[in-house]
Coordinates of C-alpha atoms in Angstrom, one line a residue:
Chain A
X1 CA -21.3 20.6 -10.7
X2 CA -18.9 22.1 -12.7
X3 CA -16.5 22.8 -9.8
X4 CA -17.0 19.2 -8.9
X5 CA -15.9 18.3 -12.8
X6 CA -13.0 20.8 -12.8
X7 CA -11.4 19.1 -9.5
X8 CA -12.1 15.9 -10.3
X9 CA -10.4 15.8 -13.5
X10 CA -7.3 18.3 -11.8
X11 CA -6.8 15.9 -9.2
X12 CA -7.1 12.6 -11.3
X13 CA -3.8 14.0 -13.2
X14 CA -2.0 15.3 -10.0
X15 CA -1.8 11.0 -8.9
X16 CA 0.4 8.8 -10.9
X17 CA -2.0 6.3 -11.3
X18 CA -3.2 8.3 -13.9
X19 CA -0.1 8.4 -16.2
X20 CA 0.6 4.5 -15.5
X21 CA -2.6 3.7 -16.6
X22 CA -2.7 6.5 -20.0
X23 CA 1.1 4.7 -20.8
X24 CA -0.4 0.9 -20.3
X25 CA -3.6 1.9 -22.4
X26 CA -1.2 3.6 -24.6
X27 CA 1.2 0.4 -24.8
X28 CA -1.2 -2.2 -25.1
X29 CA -2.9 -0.6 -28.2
X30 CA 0.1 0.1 -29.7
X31 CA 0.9 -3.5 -29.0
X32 CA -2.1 -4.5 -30.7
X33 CA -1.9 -2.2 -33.3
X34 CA 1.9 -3.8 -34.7
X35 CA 0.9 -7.5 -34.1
X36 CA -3.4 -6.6 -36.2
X37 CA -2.9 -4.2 -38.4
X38 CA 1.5 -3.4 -39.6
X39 CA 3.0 -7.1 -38.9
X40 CA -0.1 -8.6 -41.1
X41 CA -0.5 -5.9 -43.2
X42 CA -4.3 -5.3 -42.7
X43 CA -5.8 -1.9 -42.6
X44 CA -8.6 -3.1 -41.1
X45 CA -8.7 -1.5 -37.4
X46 CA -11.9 -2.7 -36.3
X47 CA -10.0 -6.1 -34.2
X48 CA -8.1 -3.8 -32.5
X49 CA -10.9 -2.0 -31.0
X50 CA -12.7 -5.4 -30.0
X51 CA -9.3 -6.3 -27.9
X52 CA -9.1 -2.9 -25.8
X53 CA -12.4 -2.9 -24.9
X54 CA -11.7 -5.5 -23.0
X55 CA -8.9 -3.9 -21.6
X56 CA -11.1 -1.6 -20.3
X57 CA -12.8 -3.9 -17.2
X58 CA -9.2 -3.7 -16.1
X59 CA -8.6 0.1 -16.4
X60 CA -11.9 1.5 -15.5
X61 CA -12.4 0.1 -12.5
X62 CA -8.9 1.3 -11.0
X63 CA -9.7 4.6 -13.1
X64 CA -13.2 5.5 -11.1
X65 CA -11.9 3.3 -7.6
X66 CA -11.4 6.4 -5.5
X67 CA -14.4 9.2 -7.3
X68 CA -16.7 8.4 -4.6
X69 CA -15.0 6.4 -2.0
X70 CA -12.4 8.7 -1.3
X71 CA -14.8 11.2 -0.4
X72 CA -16.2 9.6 1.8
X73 CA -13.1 8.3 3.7
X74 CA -11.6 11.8 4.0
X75 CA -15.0 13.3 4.8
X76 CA -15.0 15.3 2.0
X77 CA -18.1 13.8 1.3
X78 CA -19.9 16.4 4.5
X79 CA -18.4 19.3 2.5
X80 CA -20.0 18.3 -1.0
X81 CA -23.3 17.3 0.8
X82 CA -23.6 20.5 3.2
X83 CA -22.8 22.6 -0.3
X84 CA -25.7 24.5 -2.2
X85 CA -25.8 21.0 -4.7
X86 CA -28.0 18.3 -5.1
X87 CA -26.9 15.2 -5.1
X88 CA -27.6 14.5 -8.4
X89 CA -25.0 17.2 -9.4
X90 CA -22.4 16.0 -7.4
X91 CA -22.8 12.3 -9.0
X92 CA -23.3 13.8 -12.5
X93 CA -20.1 16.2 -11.8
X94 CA -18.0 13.4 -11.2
X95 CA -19.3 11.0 -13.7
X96 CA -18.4 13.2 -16.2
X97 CA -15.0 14.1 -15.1
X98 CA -14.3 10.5 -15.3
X99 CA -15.7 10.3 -18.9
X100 CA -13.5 13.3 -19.5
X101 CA -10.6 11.5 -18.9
X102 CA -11.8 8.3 -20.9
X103 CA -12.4 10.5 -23.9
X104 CA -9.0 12.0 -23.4
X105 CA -7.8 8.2 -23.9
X106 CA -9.7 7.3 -26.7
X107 CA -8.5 10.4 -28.5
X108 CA -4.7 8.5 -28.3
X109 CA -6.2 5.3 -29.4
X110 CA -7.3 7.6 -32.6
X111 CA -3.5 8.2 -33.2
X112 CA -3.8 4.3 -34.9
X113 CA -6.1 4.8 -37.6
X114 CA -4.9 8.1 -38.4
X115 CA -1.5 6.3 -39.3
X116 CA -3.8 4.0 -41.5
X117 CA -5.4 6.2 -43.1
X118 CA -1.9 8.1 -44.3
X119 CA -1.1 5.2 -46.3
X120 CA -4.4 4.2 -47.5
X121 CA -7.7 4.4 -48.0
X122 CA -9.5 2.0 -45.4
X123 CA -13.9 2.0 -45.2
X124 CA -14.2 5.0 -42.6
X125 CA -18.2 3.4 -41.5
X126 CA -17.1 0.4 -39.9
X127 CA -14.1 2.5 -38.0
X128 CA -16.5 5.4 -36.8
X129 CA -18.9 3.1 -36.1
X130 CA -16.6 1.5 -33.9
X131 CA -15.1 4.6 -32.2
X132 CA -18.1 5.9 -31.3
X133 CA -19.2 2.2 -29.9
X134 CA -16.5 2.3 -27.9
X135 CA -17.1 5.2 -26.6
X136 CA -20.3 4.1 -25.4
X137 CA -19.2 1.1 -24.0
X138 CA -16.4 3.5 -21.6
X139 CA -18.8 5.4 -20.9
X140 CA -21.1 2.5 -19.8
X141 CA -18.6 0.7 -17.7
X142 CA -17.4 4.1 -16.2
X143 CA -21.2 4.3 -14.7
X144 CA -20.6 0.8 -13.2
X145 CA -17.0 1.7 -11.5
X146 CA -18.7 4.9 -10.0
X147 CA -21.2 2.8 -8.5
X148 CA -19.2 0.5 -7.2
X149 CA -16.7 3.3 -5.8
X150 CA -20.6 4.4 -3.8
X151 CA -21.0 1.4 -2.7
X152 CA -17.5 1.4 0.0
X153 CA -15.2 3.6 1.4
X154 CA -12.2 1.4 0.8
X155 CA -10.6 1.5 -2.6
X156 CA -9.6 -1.9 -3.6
X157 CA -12.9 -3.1 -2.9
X158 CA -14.3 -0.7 -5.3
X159 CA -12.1 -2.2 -7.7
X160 CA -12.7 -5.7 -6.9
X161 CA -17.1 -4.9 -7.1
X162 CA -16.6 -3.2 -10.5
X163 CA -14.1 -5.0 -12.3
X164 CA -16.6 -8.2 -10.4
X165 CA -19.4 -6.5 -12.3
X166 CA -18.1 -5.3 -15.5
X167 CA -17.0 -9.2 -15.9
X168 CA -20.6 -10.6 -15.4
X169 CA -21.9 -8.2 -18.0
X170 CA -19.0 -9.5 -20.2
X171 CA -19.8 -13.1 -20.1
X172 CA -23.6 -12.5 -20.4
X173 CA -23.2 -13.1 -23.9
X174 CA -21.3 -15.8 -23.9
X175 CA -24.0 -17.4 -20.9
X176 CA -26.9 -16.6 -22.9
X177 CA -25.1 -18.0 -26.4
X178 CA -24.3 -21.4 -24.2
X179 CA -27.9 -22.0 -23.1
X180 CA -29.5 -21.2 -26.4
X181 CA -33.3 -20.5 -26.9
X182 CA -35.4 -17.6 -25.4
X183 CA -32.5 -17.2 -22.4
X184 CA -30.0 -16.6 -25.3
X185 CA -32.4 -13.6 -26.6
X186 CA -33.2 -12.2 -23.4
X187 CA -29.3 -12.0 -22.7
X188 CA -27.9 -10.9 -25.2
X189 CA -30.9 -8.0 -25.5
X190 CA -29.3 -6.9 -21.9
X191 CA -25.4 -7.6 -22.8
X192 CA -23.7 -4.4 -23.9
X193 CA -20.7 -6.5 -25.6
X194 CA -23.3 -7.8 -28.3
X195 CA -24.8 -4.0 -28.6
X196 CA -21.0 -3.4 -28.9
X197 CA -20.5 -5.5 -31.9
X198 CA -23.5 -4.3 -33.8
X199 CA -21.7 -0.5 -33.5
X200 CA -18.7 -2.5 -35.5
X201 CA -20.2 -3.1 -39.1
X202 CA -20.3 0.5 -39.1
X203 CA -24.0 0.9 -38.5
X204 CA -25.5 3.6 -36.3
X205 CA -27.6 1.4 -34.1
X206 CA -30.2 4.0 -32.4
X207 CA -31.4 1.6 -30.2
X208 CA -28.0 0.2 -29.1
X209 CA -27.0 3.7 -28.5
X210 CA -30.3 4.3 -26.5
X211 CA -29.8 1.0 -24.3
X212 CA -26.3 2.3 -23.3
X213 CA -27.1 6.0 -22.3
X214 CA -30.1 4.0 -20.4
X215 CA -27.6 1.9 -18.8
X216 CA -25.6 4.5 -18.1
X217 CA -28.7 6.8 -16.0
X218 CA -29.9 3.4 -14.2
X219 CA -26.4 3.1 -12.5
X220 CA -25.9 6.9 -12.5
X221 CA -29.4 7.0 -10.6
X222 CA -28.2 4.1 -8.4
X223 CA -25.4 5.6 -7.2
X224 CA -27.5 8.9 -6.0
X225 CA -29.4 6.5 -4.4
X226 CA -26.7 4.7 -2.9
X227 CA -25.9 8.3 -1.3
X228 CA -28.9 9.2 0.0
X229 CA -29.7 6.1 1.8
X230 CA -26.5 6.3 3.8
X231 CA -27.6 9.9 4.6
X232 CA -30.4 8.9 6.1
X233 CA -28.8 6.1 7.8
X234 CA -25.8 7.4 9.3
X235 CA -25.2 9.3 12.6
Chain B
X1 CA -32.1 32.8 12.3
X2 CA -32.0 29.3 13.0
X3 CA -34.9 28.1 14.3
X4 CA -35.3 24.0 15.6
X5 CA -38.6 22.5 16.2
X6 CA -39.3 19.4 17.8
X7 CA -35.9 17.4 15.9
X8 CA -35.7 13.8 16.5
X9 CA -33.4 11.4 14.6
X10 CA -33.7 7.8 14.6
X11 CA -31.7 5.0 13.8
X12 CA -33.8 2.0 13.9
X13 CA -34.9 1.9 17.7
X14 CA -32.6 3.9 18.9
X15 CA -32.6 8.2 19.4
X16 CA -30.2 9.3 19.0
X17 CA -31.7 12.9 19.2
X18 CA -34.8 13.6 20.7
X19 CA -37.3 16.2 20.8
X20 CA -34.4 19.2 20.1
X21 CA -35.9 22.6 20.0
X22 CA -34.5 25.9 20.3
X23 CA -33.5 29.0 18.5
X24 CA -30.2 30.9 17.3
X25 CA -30.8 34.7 17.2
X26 CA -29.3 36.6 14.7
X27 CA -25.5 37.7 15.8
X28 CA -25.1 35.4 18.7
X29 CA -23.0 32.7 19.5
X30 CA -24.5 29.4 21.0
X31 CA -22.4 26.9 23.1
X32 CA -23.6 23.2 22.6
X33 CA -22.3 21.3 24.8
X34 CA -22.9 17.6 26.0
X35 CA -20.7 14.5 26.7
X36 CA -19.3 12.3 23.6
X37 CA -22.4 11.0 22.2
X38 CA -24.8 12.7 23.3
X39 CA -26.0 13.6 19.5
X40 CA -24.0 17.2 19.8
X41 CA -22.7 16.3 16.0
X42 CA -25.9 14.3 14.8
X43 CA -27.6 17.7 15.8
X44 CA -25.1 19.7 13.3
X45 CA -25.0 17.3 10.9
X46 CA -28.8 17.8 10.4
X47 CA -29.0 21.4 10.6
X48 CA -26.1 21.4 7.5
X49 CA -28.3 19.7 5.9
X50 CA -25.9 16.6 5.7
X51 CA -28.4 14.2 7.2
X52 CA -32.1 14.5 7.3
X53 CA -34.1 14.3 10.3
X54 CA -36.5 11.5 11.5
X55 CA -39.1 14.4 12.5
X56 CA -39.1 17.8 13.3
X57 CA -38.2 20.6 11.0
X58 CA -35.1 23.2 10.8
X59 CA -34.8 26.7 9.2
X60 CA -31.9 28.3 8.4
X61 CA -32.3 32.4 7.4
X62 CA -36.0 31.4 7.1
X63 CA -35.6 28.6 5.1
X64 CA -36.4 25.0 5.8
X65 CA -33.5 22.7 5.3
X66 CA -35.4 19.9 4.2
X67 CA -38.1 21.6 1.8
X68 CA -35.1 24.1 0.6
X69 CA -31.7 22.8 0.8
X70 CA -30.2 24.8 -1.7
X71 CA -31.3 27.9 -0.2
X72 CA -30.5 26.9 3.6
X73 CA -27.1 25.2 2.5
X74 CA -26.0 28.6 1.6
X75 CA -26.7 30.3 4.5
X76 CA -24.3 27.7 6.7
X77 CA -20.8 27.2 7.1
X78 CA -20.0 24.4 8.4
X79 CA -17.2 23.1 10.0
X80 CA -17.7 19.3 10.9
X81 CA -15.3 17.6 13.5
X82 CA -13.2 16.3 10.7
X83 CA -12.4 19.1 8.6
X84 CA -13.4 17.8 5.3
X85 CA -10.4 18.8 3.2
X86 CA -8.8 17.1 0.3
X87 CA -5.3 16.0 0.8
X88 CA -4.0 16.4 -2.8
X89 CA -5.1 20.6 -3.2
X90 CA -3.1 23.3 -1.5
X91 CA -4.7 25.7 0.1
X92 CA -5.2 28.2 -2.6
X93 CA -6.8 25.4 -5.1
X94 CA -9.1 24.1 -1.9
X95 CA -10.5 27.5 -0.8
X96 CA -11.2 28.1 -4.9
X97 CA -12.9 25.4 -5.2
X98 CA -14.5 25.5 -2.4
X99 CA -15.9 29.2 -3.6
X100 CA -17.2 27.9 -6.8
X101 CA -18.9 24.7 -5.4
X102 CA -20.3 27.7 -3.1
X103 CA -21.5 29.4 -6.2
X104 CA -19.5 33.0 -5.0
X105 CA -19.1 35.3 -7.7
X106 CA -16.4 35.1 -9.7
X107 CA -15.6 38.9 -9.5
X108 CA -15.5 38.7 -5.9
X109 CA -13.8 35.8 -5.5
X110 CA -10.2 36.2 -5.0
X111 CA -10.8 39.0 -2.6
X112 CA -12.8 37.1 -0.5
X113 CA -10.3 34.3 -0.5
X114 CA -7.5 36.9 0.5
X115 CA -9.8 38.3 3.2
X116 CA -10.0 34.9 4.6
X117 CA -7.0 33.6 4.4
X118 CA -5.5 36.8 6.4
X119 CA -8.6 36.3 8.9
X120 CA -7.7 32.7 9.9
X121 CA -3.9 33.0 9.2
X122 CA -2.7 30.8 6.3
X123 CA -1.4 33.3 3.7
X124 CA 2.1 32.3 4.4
X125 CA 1.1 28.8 3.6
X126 CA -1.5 29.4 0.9
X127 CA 0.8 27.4 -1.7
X128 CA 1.2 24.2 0.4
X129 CA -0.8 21.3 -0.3
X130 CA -3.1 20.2 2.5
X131 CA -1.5 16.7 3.3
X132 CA 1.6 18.3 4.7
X133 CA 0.0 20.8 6.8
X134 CA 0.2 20.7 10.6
X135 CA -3.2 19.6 12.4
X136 CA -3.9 23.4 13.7
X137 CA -3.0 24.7 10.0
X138 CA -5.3 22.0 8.9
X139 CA -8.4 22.9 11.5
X140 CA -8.1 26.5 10.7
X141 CA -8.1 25.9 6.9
X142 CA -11.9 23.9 7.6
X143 CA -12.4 27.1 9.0
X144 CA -11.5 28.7 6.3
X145 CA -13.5 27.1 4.1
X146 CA -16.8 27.6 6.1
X147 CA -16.0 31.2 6.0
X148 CA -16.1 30.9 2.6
X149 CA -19.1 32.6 0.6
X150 CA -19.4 34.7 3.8
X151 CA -22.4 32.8 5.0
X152 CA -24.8 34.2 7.9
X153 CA -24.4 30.8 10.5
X154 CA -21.8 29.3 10.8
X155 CA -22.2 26.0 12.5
X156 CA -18.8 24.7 14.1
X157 CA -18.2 21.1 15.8
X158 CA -15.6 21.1 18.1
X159 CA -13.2 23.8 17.1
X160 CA -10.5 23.6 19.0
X161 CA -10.1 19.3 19.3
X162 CA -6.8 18.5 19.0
X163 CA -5.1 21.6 18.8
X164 CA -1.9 23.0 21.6
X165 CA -3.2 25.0 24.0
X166 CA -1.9 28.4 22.1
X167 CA -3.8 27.7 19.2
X168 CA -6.8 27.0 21.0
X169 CA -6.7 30.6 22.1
X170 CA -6.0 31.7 19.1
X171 CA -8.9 30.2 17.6
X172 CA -11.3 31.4 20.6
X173 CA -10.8 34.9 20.1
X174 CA -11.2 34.2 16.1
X175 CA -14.8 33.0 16.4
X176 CA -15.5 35.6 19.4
X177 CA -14.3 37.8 16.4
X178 CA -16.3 36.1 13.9
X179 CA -19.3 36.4 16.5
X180 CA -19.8 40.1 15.5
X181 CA -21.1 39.5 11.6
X182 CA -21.9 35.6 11.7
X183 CA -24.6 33.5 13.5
X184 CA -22.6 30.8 15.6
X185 CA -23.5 27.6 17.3
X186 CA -20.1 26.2 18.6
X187 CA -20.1 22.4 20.0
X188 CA -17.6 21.8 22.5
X189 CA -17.1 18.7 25.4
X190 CA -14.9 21.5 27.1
X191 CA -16.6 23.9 29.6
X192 CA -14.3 27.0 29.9
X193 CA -14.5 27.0 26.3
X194 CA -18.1 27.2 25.7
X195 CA -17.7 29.9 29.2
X196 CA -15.0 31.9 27.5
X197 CA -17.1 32.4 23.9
X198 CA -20.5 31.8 24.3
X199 CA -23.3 34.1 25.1
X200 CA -25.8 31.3 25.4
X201 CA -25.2 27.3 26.1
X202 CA -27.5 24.2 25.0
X203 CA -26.7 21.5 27.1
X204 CA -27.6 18.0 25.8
X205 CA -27.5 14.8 27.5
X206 CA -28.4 11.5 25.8
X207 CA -30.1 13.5 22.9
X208 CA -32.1 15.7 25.0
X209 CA -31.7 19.2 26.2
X210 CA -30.7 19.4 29.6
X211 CA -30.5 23.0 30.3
X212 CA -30.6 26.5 27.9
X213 CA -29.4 29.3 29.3
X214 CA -26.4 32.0 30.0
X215 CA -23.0 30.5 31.1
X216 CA -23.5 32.9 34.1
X217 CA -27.2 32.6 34.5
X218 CA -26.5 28.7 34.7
X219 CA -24.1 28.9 37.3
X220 CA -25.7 31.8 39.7
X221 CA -29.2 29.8 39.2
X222 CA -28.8 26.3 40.1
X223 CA -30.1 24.5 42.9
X224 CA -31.4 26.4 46.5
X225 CA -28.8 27.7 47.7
X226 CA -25.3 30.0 47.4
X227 CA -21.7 29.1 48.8
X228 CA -18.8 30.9 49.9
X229 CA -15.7 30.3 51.6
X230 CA -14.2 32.8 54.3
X231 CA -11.5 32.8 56.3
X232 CA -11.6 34.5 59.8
X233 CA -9.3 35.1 62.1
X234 CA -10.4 34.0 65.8
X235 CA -11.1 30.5 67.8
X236 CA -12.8 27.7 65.9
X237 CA -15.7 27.5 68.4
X238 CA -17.3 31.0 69.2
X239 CA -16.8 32.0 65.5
X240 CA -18.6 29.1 64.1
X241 CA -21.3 30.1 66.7
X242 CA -21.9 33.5 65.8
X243 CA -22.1 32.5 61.6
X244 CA -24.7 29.7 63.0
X245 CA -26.8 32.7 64.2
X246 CA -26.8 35.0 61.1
X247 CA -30.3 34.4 59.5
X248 CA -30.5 32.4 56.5
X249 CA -27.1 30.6 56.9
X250 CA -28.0 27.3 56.3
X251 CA -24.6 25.2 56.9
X252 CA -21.1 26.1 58.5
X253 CA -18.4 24.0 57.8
X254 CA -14.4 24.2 58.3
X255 CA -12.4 23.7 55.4
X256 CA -9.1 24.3 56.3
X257 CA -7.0 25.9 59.2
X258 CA -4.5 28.1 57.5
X259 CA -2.7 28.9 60.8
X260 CA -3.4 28.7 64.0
X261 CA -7.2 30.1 64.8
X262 CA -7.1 31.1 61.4
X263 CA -9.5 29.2 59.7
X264 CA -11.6 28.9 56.4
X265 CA -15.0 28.0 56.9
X266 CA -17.6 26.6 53.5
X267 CA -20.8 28.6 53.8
X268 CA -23.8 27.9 52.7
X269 CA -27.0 30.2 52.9
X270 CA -30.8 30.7 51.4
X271 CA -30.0 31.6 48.2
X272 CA -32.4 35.1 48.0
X273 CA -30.7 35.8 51.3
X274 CA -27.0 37.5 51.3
X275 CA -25.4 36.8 54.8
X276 CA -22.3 38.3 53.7
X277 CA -23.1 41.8 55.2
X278 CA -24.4 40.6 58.5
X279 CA -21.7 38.3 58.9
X280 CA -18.9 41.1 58.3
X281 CA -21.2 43.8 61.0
X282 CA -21.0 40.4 63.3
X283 CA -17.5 39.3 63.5
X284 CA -16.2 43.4 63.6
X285 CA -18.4 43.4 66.6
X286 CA -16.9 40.4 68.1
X287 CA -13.2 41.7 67.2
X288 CA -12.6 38.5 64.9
X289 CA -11.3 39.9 61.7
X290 CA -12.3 38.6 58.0
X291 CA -9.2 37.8 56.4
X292 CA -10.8 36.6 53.0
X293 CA -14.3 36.4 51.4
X294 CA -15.3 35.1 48.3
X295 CA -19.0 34.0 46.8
X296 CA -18.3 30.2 45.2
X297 CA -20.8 30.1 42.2
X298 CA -21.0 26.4 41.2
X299 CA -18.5 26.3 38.1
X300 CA -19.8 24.9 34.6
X301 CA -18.1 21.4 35.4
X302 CA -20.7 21.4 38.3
X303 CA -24.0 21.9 37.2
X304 CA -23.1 20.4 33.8
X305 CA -22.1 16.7 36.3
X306 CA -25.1 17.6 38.0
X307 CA -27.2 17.8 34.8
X308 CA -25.6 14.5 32.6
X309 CA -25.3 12.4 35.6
X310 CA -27.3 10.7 38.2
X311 CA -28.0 12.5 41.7
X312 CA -25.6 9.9 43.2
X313 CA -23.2 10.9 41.3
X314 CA -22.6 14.2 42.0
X315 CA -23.1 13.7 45.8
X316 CA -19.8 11.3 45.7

């Protein structure tokens, strides 16, 4: 597992992709950071967050695209199989390479408040709060792009299922808010942008943190599946 | 060391293996050979480990691949038709990663990656990445990497595909090499190979064993009867007449007439009988000299169109 983790991460930084995507990650917070918190003088970080994690269902999905489906395009995928690893391992070994490189990112988004907190003294719950619901919500949406990347051999489909995905779970707030009643409960129980939010006010939701490392092994546990069915079925 | 019982995959309806049973002793190096599709790679794929089988069971150093992967996997090498390397590594990072995903002690590691690499010749490329590597650089660092962990079998599908004909040579005398400390089952479309480095050939046809046996074996026993060609010097008519009266010749026939009333004739006799000795007494006696005799054992090409195809088909 490990060697899976090592290469993965190795050869994530050896494409460009990866440095475009760290410098428009890098950019748009910045961005974001001039226009919420230095042009109107607030020291409050917190709607900063809330933008780039929306960002992310446009850089995840490109981020975890080729984990699995390259594999399996080059054939690499006989190699990992025929190794002494289970499947598991080689899903888990990859997962985390990718959450490797997402904590890598968030740890430049932590330049921001760091700046803040030089010139003053801003509530440090609500911001840790929201760091570490962030993280959580990555780490969610990174289990959703490696399943997708299972599901096909051909990159930009990959893409197109997650970031297809990663956009209904978005909206099922929104859905659930429009209809109202028991439908609104239900949905926003499931929807990881309203667990999101409650990470925010600088509580330490248990439960919220639960449902996502849930979520997380559900799709994780998918995309073994998704593996092992095509072993069977293929020739 | 690799024993097969009873395998049979199936995809929906369709076998595409059936019924596959034989065994690998230890040190040898099985030929499998059968047409394109005939489940040659479906066969290694399962015995890797890569795909699981519909029924039957494989063991691999005594372990069953199904019921103990881990154990099994790390007893094969395995080279699949497409050599499953990643494009972005050189050869160096590969092979390393390769030995950790292996699990091969870190101690011994780079030794064993030296070894290798000197083995199957890549050390002068070792820093290259993959992607610009030649396609024989490229098959022999797949073999490179199932030599890695120095596992006991090493199963290898198609070898040689692709490859100029000096290569292929090259990599025939490697796994005759490799045949001395490793277990080998060696799939192949192409006859002379599987001739030139196997001790023992599978042949599969339309996922069914067709024939197990020796390369020579296969083509000294098949069919009734044994053919040679001989060319005697003397008229067409009284020799043909005397070979008619050797016992046990079964069929005279003239090939060609290399000059005049020098002529090759096709022989064909009982096979437990050898006519060649009373033929020679018979034609010194009649003062018609042989110029040439030679035994024609039916070739690998033959008995392997006799075994995949219909009767019909070989009589045309």
């Amino acid at each position: 597992m490990q060697a899976i983790l090592k290469r993965e991460i190795k050869s994530y930084f050896n494409s460009p992709i990866a440095y475009v995507l760290l410098g428009l990650f890098t950019f748009i917070c910045a961005l974001f950071f001039y226009f919420v918190n230095i042009q109107s003088q607030s020291a409050d970080f917190n709607p900063v967050f809330s933008t780039i994690s929306f960002i992310l269902i446009f850089i995840v999905p490109i981020m975890t695209m080729r984990i699995l489906a390259e594999d399996r395009k080059n054939g690499t995928e006989v190699l990992l199989v025929s190794s002494p690893v289970s499947v598991w391992e080689i899903v888990l070994g990859k997962y985390l390479a990718m959450l490797v490189v997402f904590l890598i990112m968030t740890c430049i988004v932590a330049i921001f408040p760091i700046i803040i907190f030089m010139f003053g003294k801003p509530p440090i719950a609500p911001l840790l709060g929201s760091f570490i619901g962030f993280m959580l919500l990555g780490a969610s949406l990174i289990s959703i792009g490696v399943f997708a990347s299972s599901l096909t051999e051909n990159q930009v489909i990959a893409v197109f299922l997650s970031f297809v995905m990663m956009l209904v779970i978005w909206l099922v707030e929104s859905i659930g808010n429009a209809l109202g009643g028991w439908a609104a409960n239900v949905l926003n129980w499931f929807s990881l942008t309203s667990r999101y939010n409650n990470f925010t006010s600088g509580l330490l939701d248990i439960p919220s943190a639960v449902y996502f490392l849930s979520f997380i092994s559900v799709f994780l546990f998918l995309t073994m599946r998704v593996i092992e069915k095509r072993r069977w079925s293929q020739g | 060391m690799i024993e097969i019982q009873n395998l049979t995959k199936r995809y929906g309806q369709i076998k595409a293996v059936s019924n596959l049973s034989f065994t690998v002793n230890k040190g040898e190096i099985l030929g499998f050979l059968g047409p394109n599709g005939a489940g040659k790679s479906t066969t290694m794929n399962i015995i890797t480990g890569f795909i699981p089988a519909s029924e039957g069971s494989v063991k691999v150093g005594g372990y069953d691949i199904m019921e103990n992967p881990k154990e099994a996997k790390k007893h094969i090498g395995y080279l699949p038709e497409l050599p499953p390397l990643y494009m972005d590594m050189t050869i160096t990072e590969y092979l390393n990663f390769v030995s950790e995903l292996k699990m091969v002690d870190k101690s011994k590691r780079k030794a064993q990656l030296d070894d290798i690499m000197e083995l199957v010749r890549i050390s002068d490329v070792r820093n290259r990445l993959i992607k610009n590597l030649s396609k024989g650089y490229k098959q022999r660092v797949g073999l490179a990497q199932a030599l890695v962990g120095s596992p006991d079998v090493l199963i290898l599908d198609e070898p040689t595909v692709g490859l100029d004909p000096k290569q292929i040579i090259e990599i025939r005398k490697l796994i005759k090499a490799l045949g001395k400390q490793h277990t080998i089952i060696l799939s192949s479309h192409i006859l002379p190979e599987v001739s030139a480095v196997c001790e023992r050939v599978v042949i599969i046809n339309k996922g069914e064993i067709a024939a197990v046996d020796t390369p020579e074996n296969l083509s000294k026993g098949f069919g009734t009867s044994s053919k040679f060609s001989v060319t005697i010097a003397g008229p067409k008519s009284s020799v043909e007449g005397y070979i008619r009266d050797i016992y046990g010749v079964k069929y005279v026939e003239q090939n060609l007439e290399k000059e005049k009333d020098v002529i090759n004739y096709i022989v064909e006799s009982d096979k437990d009988i050898d006519v060649r000795r009373p033929l020679f007494f018979a034609m010194a006696k009649a003062g018609y000299p042989i110029i040439e005799l030679k035994s024609m054992d039916m070739t690998l090409e033959d008995i392997f169109l006799h075994l995949v195809t219909d009767e019909k088909g070989v009589e045309q």
